[in-house]
Amino acid sequence: MDKPHSIYLDHNATTPLHPEVKKAMTEAMEVFGNPSSYHEAGRQARELVENSRRVIADFIGAKPEEIVFTGSGSEANNAVFNALSSQPSARREIITTSIEHPCVLRAAAHMADLGLPVHFLDVDETGKVYLDQLESLLSDATALVSVMAANNEIGTIQDVGRIARMCHERGALFHTDAVQALGKIPVNVNEIEADYLSFSAHKLYGPKGVGALYIRQGAPFRPLIRGGHQERGRRAGTENTIGIAGFAKVIEMRKAEMAEEVERLTMLKRALWKGIERVIPEATFNGHPTDSLPGTLNVSFTQVRGEAIQLALDLEGIAVSTGSACTSGSLDP
């Protein structure tokens, strides 16, 4: 029988469901109607969905009608790349980075298979994008630039606001994958000036199976999933009312607690790194020293493979990760 994990340190992969979120979802189970139905049960479900949409939109400075619920952050990211099919033919080039989440890298690869030129930005030793390289790649042919707000493995935070402004100066659209950033650092679409911003609930003690995509009013978009008229015709399929209720609840909680939580996690991260450094002086801190997520610590060790450390810790009931959980089978450090 597997030993239960007494210490869970893989919150960038997923988080346990918060009891208050579970309570909100349990209550939402009583609202069983289809949000697209016009009878009372349907109207109750619609009210739940729209109230949740307002809570989430307010948290990132968006309008409720700019929020589209999806089944995951990965779906939201793929939907953005699918939107390129509605772009003018003169703008067909894509720019992204070499350190994006696998769903973005594979969506970009799919676009390349369809014949669209894709350029990959390099990053420095701290994980920061080379902005001069971005400047040289931007052109009148650039359709979309996609740069994650914060990296899921090393925690480096990008200056996505500056990147967005650079893109808009050349007439390109800007997307940021904010799945790891939301609720951990301030995320405001007006300050970032993003055209698209994707995020999800399960990195914040919310439920799995629900994400969202911010689409700036007026930004081109074409549905990835076709069918009914749900989500103002932008994402077909009956809305996951229970998951959406849980999403809104965790956002309400994060709005009230984020500043305190950032301070707590920053202190814990600093203490953990100092402890590792004291015991193992040859350990290397990976990422940016200051522009980094408060709860993410990435460390490498000489002459030891990542999977060996991971398995040894697992036997002691400590859960850690060596890479993105979405990179199936990857155990590289």
Tab-separated table of N, CA and C in Angstrom, residues 252-262:
chain	number	residue	atom	x	y	z
A	252	GLU	N	-13.197	34.364	-4.771
A	252	GLU	CA	-13.628	35.213	-3.653
A	252	GLU	C	-12.662	35.092	-2.478
A	253	MET	N	-12.276	33.875	-2.171
A	253	MET	CA	-11.364	33.639	-1.058
A	253	MET	C	-9.985	34.218	-1.345
A	254	ARG	N	-9.513	34.026	-2.564
A	254	ARG	CA	-8.184	34.515	-2.925
A	254	ARG	C	-8.134	36.036	-2.907
A	255	LYS	N	-9.211	36.667	-3.299
A	255	LYS	CA	-9.265	38.133	-3.282
A	255	LYS	C	-9.062	38.664	-1.870
A	256	ALA	N	-9.613	37.967	-0.897
A	256	ALA	CA	-9.517	38.409	0.494
A	256	ALA	C	-8.189	38.036	1.142
A	257	GLU	N	-7.549	36.972	0.639
A	257	GLU	CA	-6.391	36.414	1.341
A	257	GLU	C	-5.067	36.524	0.599
A	258	MET	N	-5.064	37.021	-0.645
A	258	MET	CA	-3.872	36.903	-1.474
A	258	MET	C	-2.648	37.593	-0.880
A	259	ALA	N	-2.791	38.814	-0.406
A	259	ALA	CA	-1.644	39.555	0.125
A	259	ALA	C	-0.998	38.805	1.285
A	260	GLU	N	-1.819	38.302	2.182
A	260	GLU	CA	-1.306	37.554	3.334
A	260	GLU	C	-0.660	36.244	2.898
A	261	GLU	N	-1.270	35.574	1.923
A	261	GLU	CA	-0.743	34.302	1.435
A	261	GLU	C	0.583	34.495	0.717
A	262	VAL	N	0.723	35.555	-0.048
A	262	VAL	CA	1.986	35.851	-0.730
A	262	VAL	C	3.103	36.039	0.293
